[in-house]
mmCIF file of N, CA and C in Angstrom:
data_model
loop_
_atom_site.group_PDB
_atom_site.id
_atom_site.type_symbol
_atom_site.label_atom_id
_atom_site.label_comp_id
_atom_site.label_asym_id
_atom_site.label_seq_id
_atom_site.Cartn_x
_atom_site.Cartn_y
_atom_site.Cartn_z
ATOM 1 N N MET A 9 -95.331 161.580 20.503
ATOM 2 C CA MET A 9 -95.391 160.667 20.685
ATOM 3 C C MET A 9 -95.190 160.333 18.693
ATOM 4 N N LYS A 10 -95.314 161.166 18.059
ATOM 5 C CA LYS A 10 -94.926 160.855 16.773
ATOM 6 C C LYS A 10 -93.721 160.327 16.454
ATOM 7 N N ILE A 11 -92.773 161.544 17.052
ATOM 8 C CA ILE A 11 -91.124 161.011 16.798
ATOM 9 C C ILE A 11 -90.834 159.860 17.190
ATOM 10 N N ASN A 12 -91.565 159.474 18.612
ATOM 11 C CA ASN A 12 -91.047 157.889 18.946
ATOM 12 C C ASN A 12 -90.991 156.696 17.749
ATOM 13 N N ILE A 13 -92.953 157.299 17.612
ATOM 14 C CA ILE A 13 -93.235 156.090 16.516
ATOM 15 C C ILE A 13 -91.907 155.945 15.673
ATOM 16 N N LYS A 14 -91.776 157.085 14.815
ATOM 17 C CA LYS A 14 -90.919 156.943 13.492
ATOM 18 C C LYS A 14 -89.819 156.484 13.962
ATOM 19 N N SER A 15 -89.120 156.745 14.962
ATOM 20 C CA SER A 15 -87.987 156.814 15.484
ATOM 21 C C SER A 15 -87.438 154.978 15.360
ATOM 22 N N CYS A 16 -89.083 154.503 15.832
ATOM 23 C CA CYS A 16 -88.832 152.883 16.217
ATOM 24 C C CYS A 16 -88.908 152.534 14.969
ATOM 25 N N LEU A 17 -89.736 152.988 14.058
ATOM 26 C CA LEU A 17 -89.793 152.627 12.736
ATOM 27 C C LEU A 17 -88.483 152.164 12.007
ATOM 28 N N LEU A 18 -87.734 153.284 12.134
ATOM 29 C CA LEU A 18 -86.584 154.103 11.850
ATOM 30 C C LEU A 18 -85.308 153.023 12.137
ATOM 31 N N GLY A 19 -85.267 152.505 13.444
ATOM 32 C CA GLY A 19 -84.535 151.745 13.816
ATOM 33 C C GLY A 19 -85.173 149.907 13.346
ATOM 34 N N VAL A 20 -85.795 149.838 13.333
ATOM 35 C CA VAL A 20 -86.342 148.276 12.995
ATOM 36 C C VAL A 20 -85.609 147.846 11.857
ATOM 37 N N CYS A 21 -86.384 149.360 11.147
ATOM 38 C CA CYS A 21 -85.328 149.302 9.654
ATOM 39 C C CYS A 21 -84.122 148.930 9.263
ATOM 40 N N ALA A 22 -83.391 149.934 10.034
ATOM 41 C CA ALA A 22 -81.854 149.853 9.987
ATOM 42 C C ALA A 22 -81.738 148.595 10.991
ATOM 43 N N LEU A 23 -82.191 148.000 11.744
ATOM 44 C CA LEU A 23 -81.913 146.329 11.652
ATOM 45 C C LEU A 23 -81.745 145.474 11.239
ATOM 46 N N PHE A 24 -82.892 145.372 10.394
ATOM 47 C CA PHE A 24 -83.052 144.690 9.276
ATOM 48 C C PHE A 24 -82.177 144.615 7.960
ATOM 49 N N ALA A 25 -82.238 145.801 7.941
ATOM 50 C CA ALA A 25 -81.258 146.182 6.629
ATOM 51 C C ALA A 25 -79.855 145.837 6.820
ATOM 52 N N THR A 26 -79.482 145.836 8.402
ATOM 53 C CA THR A 26 -78.126 145.373 8.423
ATOM 54 C C THR A 26 -77.758 143.899 9.048
ATOM 55 N N LEU A 27 -79.454 142.948 9.369
ATOM 56 C CA LEU A 27 -79.148 142.329 9.202
ATOM 57 C C LEU A 27 -79.090 141.046 8.036
ATOM 58 N N GLY A 28 -79.580 141.629 7.116
ATOM 59 C CA GLY A 28 -79.575 141.111 5.452
ATOM 60 C C GLY A 28 -78.376 141.557 4.825
ATOM 61 N N ILE A 29 -77.531 142.270 5.000
ATOM 62 C CA ILE A 29 -76.601 142.546 4.756
ATOM 63 C C ILE A 29 -75.176 141.662 5.340
ATOM 64 N N SER A 30 -75.497 141.737 7.026
ATOM 65 C CA SER A 30 -74.251 140.412 7.478
ATOM 66 C C SER A 30 -74.374 139.185 7.272
ATOM 67 N N ALA A 31 -75.653 138.560 6.171
ATOM 68 C CA ALA A 31 -76.035 137.359 6.505
ATOM 69 C C ALA A 31 -75.843 137.059 4.746
ATOM 70 N N ALA A 32 -75.302 137.504 3.984
ATOM 71 C CA ALA A 32 -75.112 137.380 3.075
ATOM 72 C C ALA A 32 -74.759 136.067 2.386
ATOM 73 N N ASN A 33 -75.105 136.041 0.959
ATOM 74 C CA ASN A 33 -74.670 134.155 0.856
ATOM 75 C C ASN A 33 -73.014 134.251 0.235
ATOM 76 N N THR A 34 -72.402 133.526 -0.090
ATOM 77 C CA THR A 34 -71.137 133.602 -0.567
ATOM 78 C C THR A 34 -71.486 132.458 -1.406
ATOM 79 N N ALA A 35 -70.982 132.589 -2.294
ATOM 80 C CA ALA A 35 -70.382 131.177 -3.478
ATOM 81 C C ALA A 35 -69.370 130.957 -3.144
ATOM 82 N N LYS A 36 -69.133 129.320 -3.046
ATOM 83 C CA LYS A 36 -67.803 128.425 -2.530
ATOM 84 C C LYS A 36 -67.767 127.574 -2.656
ATOM 85 N N THR A 37 -66.725 126.904 -3.286
ATOM 86 C CA THR A 37 -66.442 125.174 -3.672
ATOM 87 C C THR A 37 -66.669 124.743 -1.580
ATOM 88 N N ILE A 38 -67.387 123.704 -2.239
ATOM 89 C CA ILE A 38 -67.633 122.716 -0.951
ATOM 90 C C ILE A 38 -67.222 121.229 -0.948
ATOM 91 N N TYR A 39 -67.177 120.588 0.148
ATOM 92 C CA TYR A 39 -67.956 118.776 -0.458
ATOM 93 C C TYR A 39 -68.817 118.485 -0.120
ATOM 94 N N ILE A 40 -69.352 117.375 -0.501
ATOM 95 C CA ILE A 40 -70.695 117.269 -0.256
ATOM 96 C C ILE A 40 -71.143 115.880 -0.107
ATOM 97 N N TYR A 41 -71.893 115.464 0.988
ATOM 98 C CA TYR A 41 -72.348 113.624 0.364
ATOM 99 C C TYR A 41 -73.708 113.914 1.491
ATOM 100 N N GLY A 42 -73.732 112.715 1.534
ATOM 101 C CA GLY A 42 -75.421 111.793 1.605
ATOM 102 C C GLY A 42 -75.532 111.167 2.526
ATOM 103 N N PHE A 43 -76.803 110.539 3.059
ATOM 104 C CA PHE A 43 -76.717 109.390 3.686
ATOM 105 C C PHE A 43 -78.382 109.496 3.618
ATOM 106 N N ALA A 44 -78.775 108.289 3.506
ATOM 107 C CA ALA A 44 -80.382 107.393 3.573
ATOM 108 C C ALA A 44 -80.759 106.554 4.313
ATOM 109 N N ALA A 45 -81.757 106.629 4.906
ATOM 110 C CA ALA A 45 -82.162 105.825 5.766
ATOM 111 C C ALA A 45 -83.413 105.717 6.623
ATOM 112 N N SER A 46 -84.285 104.541 6.347
ATOM 113 C CA SER A 46 -85.686 104.317 6.305
ATOM 114 C C SER A 46 -85.529 103.214 7.754
ATOM 115 N N PHE A 47 -86.664 103.817 8.341
ATOM 116 C CA PHE A 47 -87.144 103.045 10.062
ATOM 117 C C PHE A 47 -87.647 101.710 9.585
ATOM 118 N N ASN A 48 -88.315 101.632 8.088
ATOM 119 C CA ASN A 48 -88.765 99.913 7.576
ATOM 120 C C ASN A 48 -87.651 99.350 7.356
ATOM 121 N N ASP A 49 -86.562 99.364 6.978
ATOM 122 C CA ASP A 49 -85.437 98.655 6.293
ATOM 123 C C ASP A 49 -84.511 98.717 7.081
ATOM 124 N N SER A 50 -83.334 97.927 6.779
ATOM 125 C CA SER A 50 -82.307 98.061 7.430
ATOM 126 C C SER A 50 -81.261 98.218 6.747
ATOM 127 N N THR A 51 -81.211 99.003 5.247
ATOM 128 C CA THR A 51 -80.744 99.390 4.062
ATOM 129 C C THR A 51 -80.331 100.810 4.861
ATOM 130 N N VAL A 52 -79.025 101.245 4.291
ATOM 131 C CA VAL A 52 -78.653 102.513 4.328
ATOM 132 C C VAL A 52 -77.522 102.694 3.414
ATOM 133 N N TYR A 53 -77.862 104.073 2.495
ATOM 134 C CA TYR A 53 -76.833 104.465 1.389
ATOM 135 C C TYR A 53 -76.358 105.538 2.410
ATOM 136 N N PHE A 54 -75.220 105.682 1.561
ATOM 137 C CA PHE A 54 -74.042 106.970 1.498
ATOM 138 C C PHE A 54 -74.026 106.918 -0.227
ATOM 139 N N THR A 55 -73.916 108.409 -0.360
ATOM 140 C CA THR A 55 -73.481 108.885 -1.687
ATOM 141 C C THR A 55 -71.398 108.774 -1.344
ATOM 142 N N ASP A 56 -71.592 109.094 -2.698
ATOM 143 C CA ASP A 56 -69.319 109.282 -3.016
ATOM 144 C C ASP A 56 -69.292 111.199 -2.361
ATOM 145 N N LEU A 57 -68.201 110.921 -1.916
ATOM 146 C CA LEU A 57 -68.087 112.344 -1.102
ATOM 147 C C LEU A 57 -67.827 113.349 -2.529
ATOM 148 N N GLN A 58 -68.385 114.389 -2.534
ATOM 149 C CA GLN A 58 -68.630 115.362 -4.313
ATOM 150 C C GLN A 58 -68.358 116.297 -3.689
ATOM 151 N N ARG A 59 -67.274 117.131 -4.721
ATOM 152 C CA ARG A 59 -66.476 118.691 -5.109
ATOM 153 C C ARG A 59 -67.916 119.545 -5.495
ATOM 154 N N LEU A 60 -68.778 119.793 -4.978
ATOM 155 C CA LEU A 60 -69.593 121.660 -5.684
ATOM 156 C C LEU A 60 -68.826 122.625 -5.596
ATOM 157 N N ASP A 61 -68.837 123.126 -6.979
ATOM 158 C CA ASP A 61 -68.642 124.548 -6.759
ATOM 159 C C ASP A 61 -69.809 124.901 -6.838
ATOM 160 N N SER A 62 -70.013 126.663 -6.333
ATOM 161 C CA SER A 62 -70.726 127.892 -6.087
ATOM 162 C C SER A 62 -71.921 126.871 -5.284
ATOM 163 N N ALA A 63 -71.292 126.717 -4.011
ATOM 164 C CA ALA A 63 -72.517 126.012 -3.329
ATOM 165 C C ALA A 63 -72.478 127.451 -2.201
ATOM 166 N N TYR A 64 -73.590 127.604 -1.472
ATOM 167 C CA TYR A 64 -73.838 128.813 -1.226
ATOM 168 C C TYR A 64 -74.004 129.023 0.236
ATOM 169 N N ILE A 65 -72.857 129.414 0.750
ATOM 170 C CA ILE A 65 -72.725 129.601 2.083
ATOM 171 C C ILE A 65 -72.965 130.567 2.544
ATOM 172 N N ASP A 66 -74.194 130.783 3.935
ATOM 173 C CA ASP A 66 -74.275 132.309 4.655
ATOM 174 C C ASP A 66 -73.071 132.699 5.427
ATOM 175 N N SER A 67 -72.752 133.837 4.562
ATOM 176 C CA SER A 67 -71.125 134.205 5.462
ATOM 177 C C SER A 67 -71.282 134.488 7.295
ATOM 178 N N LYS A 68 -72.066 134.655 7.708
ATOM 179 C CA LYS A 68 -72.282 135.156 9.490
ATOM 180 C C LYS A 68 -72.064 133.301 10.100
ATOM 181 N N THR A 69 -73.594 132.735 9.522
ATOM 182 C CA THR A 69 -73.758 131.216 10.125
ATOM 183 C C THR A 69 -73.101 129.976 9.963
ATOM 184 N N LYS A 70 -72.229 130.575 8.459
ATOM 185 C CA LYS A 70 -71.625 129.300 7.744
ATOM 186 C C LYS A 70 -72.882 127.937 7.790
ATOM 187 N N PHE A 71 -73.693 128.735 7.563
ATOM 188 C CA PHE A 71 -74.692 127.167 6.963
ATOM 189 C C PHE A 71 -75.084 127.289 5.714
ATOM 190 N N LEU A 72 -75.437 126.145 4.877
ATOM 191 C CA LEU A 72 -75.702 126.380 3.614
ATOM 192 C C LEU A 72 -76.646 126.225 3.324
ATOM 193 N N TYR A 73 -76.258 127.242 1.986
ATOM 194 C CA TYR A 73 -78.315 127.348 1.955
ATOM 195 C C TYR A 73 -78.430 126.312 1.126
ATOM 196 N N GLY A 74 -80.034 126.134 1.153
ATOM 197 C CA GLY A 74 -80.967 125.078 0.388
ATOM 198 C C GLY A 74 -80.559 124.067 0.889
ATOM 199 N N ARG A 75 -79.460 123.222 1.717
ATOM 200 C CA ARG A 75 -79.583 122.031 2.637
ATOM 201 C C ARG A 75 -80.814 121.653 2.571
ATOM 202 N N GLU A 76 -81.578 121.349 2.991
ATOM 203 C CA GLU A 76 -82.695 120.961 2.789
ATOM 204 C C GLU A 76 -83.081 120.022 1.468
ATOM 205 N N ASN A 77 -83.077 120.712 0.462
ATOM 206 C CA ASN A 77 -82.845 120.994 -0.754
ATOM 207 C C ASN A 77 -82.480 119.854 -1.136
ATOM 208 N N TYR A 78 -80.913 120.082 -1.021
ATOM 209 C CA TYR A 78 -80.219 118.925 -1.445
ATOM 210 C C TYR A 78 -80.610 117.110 -0.563
ATOM 211 N N SER A 79 -80.880 117.428 0.243
ATOM 212 C CA SER A 79 -81.284 116.157 1.035
ATOM 213 C C SER A 79 -82.471 115.555 0.039
ATOM 214 N N TYR A 80 -83.776 116.384 -0.365
ATOM 215 C CA TYR A 80 -84.727 116.280 -1.462
ATOM 216 C C TYR A 80 -84.175 115.837 -2.678
ATOM 217 N N GLN A 81 -83.037 116.160 -2.900
ATOM 218 C CA GLN A 81 -82.328 115.666 -4.433
ATOM 219 C C GLN A 81 -81.989 114.284 -4.307
ATOM 220 N N LEU A 82 -81.749 114.262 -3.028
ATOM 221 C CA LEU A 82 -80.962 112.804 -3.062
ATOM 222 C C LEU A 82 -82.354 111.615 -2.775
ATOM 223 N N GLN A 83 -83.635 112.497 -1.828
ATOM 224 C CA GLN A 83 -84.475 111.507 -1.516
ATOM 225 C C GLN A 83 -85.558 111.436 -3.364
ATOM 226 N N ASP A 84 -85.806 112.358 -3.713
ATOM 227 C CA ASP A 84 -86.109 112.076 -5.376
ATOM 228 C C ASP A 84 -85.776 111.310 -5.777
ATOM 229 N N TYR A 85 -83.992 110.910 -6.087
ATOM 230 C CA TYR A 85 -83.752 109.470 -6.495
ATOM 231 C C TYR A 85 -83.316 108.476 -6.111
ATOM 232 N N LEU A 86 -83.412 108.337 -4.693
ATOM 233 C CA LEU A 86 -84.050 107.267 -4.061
ATOM 234 C C LEU A 86 -85.520 106.554 -4.125
ATOM 235 N N ASP A 87 -86.057 107.478 -4.171
ATOM 236 C CA ASP A 87 -87.193 107.485 -4.655
ATOM 237 C C ASP A 87 -87.838 106.812 -6.136
ATOM 238 N N GLN A 88 -87.231 107.452 -7.366
ATOM 239 C CA GLN A 88 -86.728 107.132 -8.864
ATOM 240 C C GLN A 88 -86.320 105.319 -8.831
ATOM 241 N N LYS A 89 -85.311 105.099 -7.865
ATOM 242 C CA LYS A 89 -85.642 103.659 -7.942
ATOM 243 C C LYS A 89 -85.843 102.622 -6.991
ATOM 244 N N GLY A 90 -87.021 103.410 -6.235
ATOM 245 C CA GLY A 90 -88.238 102.726 -5.997
ATOM 246 C C GLY A 90 -87.840 102.085 -4.139
ATOM 247 N N TRP A 91 -86.537 103.279 -3.855
ATOM 248 C CA TRP A 91 -86.427 103.206 -2.073
ATOM 249 C C TRP A 91 -87.268 104.437 -1.379
ATOM 250 N N LYS A 92 -89.146 103.937 -1.552
ATOM 251 C CA LYS A 92 -89.475 105.089 -0.980
ATOM 252 C C LYS A 92 -89.233 105.328 0.686
ATOM 253 N N HIS A 93 -89.738 106.712 0.818
ATOM 254 C CA HIS A 93 -90.133 107.182 2.275
ATOM 255 C C HIS A 93 -88.596 106.946 2.770
ATOM 256 N N ALA A 94 -87.165 107.202 2.403
ATOM 257 C CA ALA A 94 -86.099 107.551 3.158
ATOM 258 C C ALA A 94 -86.283 108.855 3.986
ATOM 259 N N VAL A 95 -85.323 108.479 4.865
ATOM 260 C CA VAL A 95 -85.264 109.984 5.286
ATOM 261 C C VAL A 95 -83.508 110.237 4.980
ATOM 262 N N CYS A 96 -83.581 111.557 4.451
ATOM 263 C CA CYS A 96 -81.787 111.902 3.673
ATOM 264 C C CYS A 96 -81.484 113.074 4.521
ATOM 265 N N ILE A 97 -80.241 112.476 4.689
ATOM 266 C CA ILE A 97 -79.411 114.055 5.945
ATOM 267 C C ILE A 97 -78.143 114.678 4.675
ATOM 268 N N THR A 98 -77.834 115.757 4.321
ATOM 269 C CA THR A 98 -77.225 116.035 3.563
ATOM 270 C C THR A 98 -75.853 116.589 4.427
ATOM 271 N N SER A 99 -74.509 116.349 4.311
ATOM 272 C CA SER A 99 -73.458 116.914 5.249
ATOM 273 C C SER A 99 -72.914 117.809 4.156
ATOM 274 N N TYR A 100 -71.632 118.704 4.731
ATOM 275 C CA TYR A 100 -70.600 119.284 4.372
ATOM 276 C C TYR A 100 -69.151 120.034 4.826
ATOM 277 N N GLY A 101 -68.561 120.003 3.866
ATOM 278 C CA GLY A 101 -67.224 120.581 4.869
ATOM 279 C C GLY A 101 -66.761 121.628 4.094
ATOM 280 N N LEU A 102 -65.965 123.060 4.029
ATOM 281 C CA LEU A 102 -65.873 123.848 3.592
ATOM 282 C C LEU A 102 -64.226 123.465 2.971
ATOM 283 N N THR A 103 -63.332 122.272 3.698
ATOM 284 C CA THR A 103 -62.461 120.942 2.790
ATOM 285 C C THR A 103 -62.604 119.920 2.780
ATOM 286 N N LYS A 104 -62.106 119.058 1.742
ATOM 287 C CA LYS A 104 -62.276 117.753 1.684
ATOM 288 C C LYS A 104 -62.017 116.932 2.835
ATOM 289 N N LYS A 105 -61.083 117.670 3.532
ATOM 290 C CA LYS A 105 -60.436 116.424 4.726
ATOM 291 C C LYS A 105 -61.769 116.937 5.778
ATOM 292 N N GLU A 106 -62.094 118.023 5.704
ATOM 293 C CA GLU A 106 -63.057 118.064 6.890
ATOM 294 C C GLU A 106 -64.438 117.234 6.474
ATOM 295 N N ALA A 107 -64.888 117.306 5.345
ATOM 296 C CA ALA A 107 -66.063 116.463 4.716
ATOM 297 C C ALA A 107 -66.116 114.879 4.806
ATOM 298 N N GLU A 108 -64.670 114.541 4.733
ATOM 299 C CA GLU A 108 -64.202 113.112 5.291
ATOM 300 C C GLU A 108 -64.436 112.878 6.217
ATOM 301 N N LYS A 109 -64.069 113.581 7.235
ATOM 302 C CA LYS A 109 -64.008 113.221 8.867
ATOM 303 C C LYS A 109 -65.094 113.248 9.156
ATOM 304 N N LYS A 110 -66.398 113.565 8.614
ATOM 305 C CA LYS A 110 -67.371 113.571 9.140
ATOM 306 C C LYS A 110 -68.254 112.312 8.395
ATOM 307 N N PHE A 111 -67.500 112.277 6.843
ATOM 308 C CA PHE A 111 -68.249 111.639 6.018
ATOM 309 C C PHE A 111 -67.732 109.917 7.001
ATOM 310 N N LEU A 112 -66.467 109.799 7.206
ATOM 311 C CA LEU A 112 -66.244 108.403 7.868
ATOM 312 C C LEU A 112 -66.666 108.149 9.433
ATOM 313 N N SER A 113 -67.043 109.122 9.859
ATOM 314 C CA SER A 113 -67.544 109.010 11.341
ATOM 315 C C SER A 113 -68.730 108.509 11.852
ATOM 316 N N LEU A 114 -69.597 109.020 10.670
ATOM 317 C CA LEU A 114 -71.225 108.759 10.029
ATOM 318 C C LEU A 114 -71.043 107.488 10.254
ATOM 319 N N ARG A 115 -70.226 106.830 8.732
ATOM 320 C CA ARG A 115 -70.079 105.611 8.553
ATOM 321 C C ARG A 115 -69.256 104.127 9.166
ATOM 322 N N LYS A 116 -68.741 104.830 10.385
ATOM 323 C CA LYS A 116 -67.881 104.042 10.775
ATOM 324 C C LYS A 116 -68.751 103.403 11.922
ATOM 325 N N LYS A 117 -70.181 104.077 12.494
ATOM 326 C CA LYS A 117 -71.305 104.230 12.838
ATOM 327 C C LYS A 117 -72.380 102.452 12.912
ATOM 328 N N TYR A 118 -72.651 102.809 11.174
ATOM 329 C CA TYR A 118 -73.621 101.905 10.792
ATOM 330 C C TYR A 118 -72.537 101.035 10.224
ATOM 331 N N VAL A 119 -70.928 100.507 9.989
ATOM 332 C CA VAL A 119 -70.169 99.624 9.940
ATOM 333 C C VAL A 119 -70.171 98.924 11.168
ATOM 334 N N ASP A 120 -69.620 99.472 12.225
ATOM 335 C CA ASP A 120 -69.285 98.598 13.490
ATOM 336 C C ASP A 120 -70.782 97.727 13.732
ATOM 337 N N LYS A 121 -71.432 98.536 13.265
ATOM 338 C CA LYS A 121 -72.623 98.081 14.329
ATOM 339 C C LYS A 121 -73.143 96.243 13.575
ATOM 340 N N GLY A 122 -73.026 96.702 12.439
ATOM 341 C CA GLY A 122 -73.573 95.356 11.417
ATOM 342 C C GLY A 122 -74.084 94.671 11.382
ATOM 343 N N LYS A 123 -75.069 95.385 11.369
ATOM 344 C CA LYS A 123 -76.946 95.450 11.567
ATOM 345 C C LYS A 123 -77.580 95.530 10.040
ATOM 346 N N PHE A 124 -76.489 96.755 9.441
ATOM 347 C CA PHE A 124 -77.279 97.113 7.975
ATOM 348 C C PHE A 124 -76.627 96.983 6.774
ATOM 349 N N ASP A 125 -77.366 97.002 5.720
ATOM 350 C CA ASP A 125 -77.043 97.009 4.554
ATOM 351 C C ASP A 125 -76.012 97.852 4.247
ATOM 352 N N ILE A 126 -75.658 98.200 3.972
ATOM 353 C CA ILE A 126 -74.576 99.444 3.454
ATOM 354 C C ILE A 126 -74.366 99.572 1.590
ATOM 355 N N LYS A 127 -75.433 100.249 0.999
ATOM 356 C CA LYS A 127 -74.684 100.750 0.126
ATOM 357 C C LYS A 127 -74.290 102.133 -0.602
ATOM 358 N N TYR A 128 -73.305 101.875 -1.433
ATOM 359 C CA TYR A 128 -73.299 103.296 -1.907
ATOM 360 C C TYR A 128 -73.178 103.782 -2.938
ATOM 361 N N LEU A 129 -73.763 105.051 -3.734
ATOM 362 C CA LEU A 129 -73.883 105.732 -4.838
ATOM 363 C C LEU A 129 -72.573 106.676 -5.038
ATOM 364 N N LYS A 130 -72.322 105.471 -6.380
ATOM 365 C CA LYS A 130 -71.254 106.721 -6.858
ATOM 366 C C LYS A 130 -71.522 107.526 -7.887
ATOM 367 N N LEU A 131 -70.810 108.729 -7.520
ATOM 368 C CA LEU A 131 -70.912 110.231 -8.755
ATOM 369 C C LEU A 131 -71.530 109.403 -9.751
ATOM 370 N N SER A 132 -71.066 108.751 -10.668
ATOM 371 C CA SER A 132 -72.390 108.117 -11.896
ATOM 372 C C SER A 132 -73.682 107.728 -11.711
ATOM 373 N N ASP A 133 -74.098 107.597 -10.188
ATOM 374 C CA ASP A 133 -75.078 107.522 -10.326
ATOM 375 C C ASP A 133 -76.390 108.280 -9.782
ATOM 376 N N PHE A 134 -75.785 109.278 -9.015
ATOM 377 C CA PHE A 134 -75.934 110.287 -8.154
ATOM 378 C C PHE A 134 -75.256 111.642 -7.968
ATOM 379 N N THR A 135 -75.827 112.795 -8.580
ATOM 380 C CA THR A 135 -74.700 113.321 -8.317
ATOM 381 C C THR A 135 -75.591 115.046 -8.171
ATOM 382 N N TYR A 136 -74.860 115.699 -6.975
ATOM 383 C CA TYR A 136 -76.087 116.907 -6.682
ATOM 384 C C TYR A 136 -76.143 118.255 -7.545
ATOM 385 N N GLN A 137 -76.941 118.678 -7.407
ATOM 386 C CA GLN A 137 -76.910 119.916 -8.261
ATOM 387 C C GLN A 137 -76.694 121.054 -7.201
ATOM 388 N N ALA A 138 -75.806 122.228 -8.302
ATOM 389 C CA ALA A 138 -76.358 123.531 -6.965
ATOM 390 C C ALA A 138 -77.105 123.865 -6.813
ATOM 391 N N ILE A 139 -77.595 124.836 -5.796
ATOM 392 C CA ILE A 139 -78.897 125.412 -5.600
ATOM 393 C C ILE A 139 -78.624 126.571 -5.466
ATOM 394 N N LYS A 140 -79.208 127.657 -5.860
ATOM 395 C CA LYS A 140 -78.512 129.032 -6.539
ATOM 396 C C LYS A 140 -79.761 129.617 -5.062
ATOM 397 N N PRO A 141 -79.712 131.193 -4.388
ATOM 398 C CA PRO A 141 -80.340 131.632 -3.942
ATOM 399 C C PRO A 141 -81.169 132.319 -4.356
ATOM 400 N N GLU A 142 -82.069 132.951 -4.283
ATOM 401 C CA GLU A 142 -83.293 133.551 -4.716
ATOM 402 C C GLU A 142 -83.440 134.879 -4.663
ATOM 403 N N ASP A 143 -83.697 135.657 -5.646
ATOM 404 C CA ASP A 143 -83.152 137.349 -5.085
ATOM 405 C C ASP A 143 -84.533 137.518 -4.682
ATOM 406 N N ASN A 144 -84.795 138.344 -3.305
ATOM 407 C CA ASN A 144 -85.819 138.614 -2.857
ATOM 408 C C ASN A 144 -86.589 140.255 -3.510
#
C-alpha cells in the first residue's frame, strides 16, 4: 500500500514537471492591436497595429502570456482619457500579415454597419508595454 501511494505521488510529480517544461514561455516578436467598445456608447476604438518585441508566447498553446493585462493597459489608458467602463480586447499575430488580417476583419464588421463612431489611437497616443512572465 505504501509503495502504491509513493508511486502515484512520484507519477503526479513527474506529470507536473513534464507539463511545466512543455508549456514554457518563449520571447518572440509579435504584432498586436487593441479594440474597445462600450455597451452604453456607439463609439469604438481601435489601436494602431503595433510591433511588440519580447512578448512571451506559450510554446505549446501559442497563447500570449498576460493577454488580459494587455487589455487592461488599453482600458486604463481610456479610463484616464475619461472613457470609463470600456470593454477591451487585445489580439495579436505572430506575423504582421496574420495580425493585419484579424484587424481588418474586425474593423470591417464595425465599418460596414455604419452605426458606430470609429476612433483610432495612434502609436503616439497609446503603445503596449511587454509583459514578462513571473518566475515561480
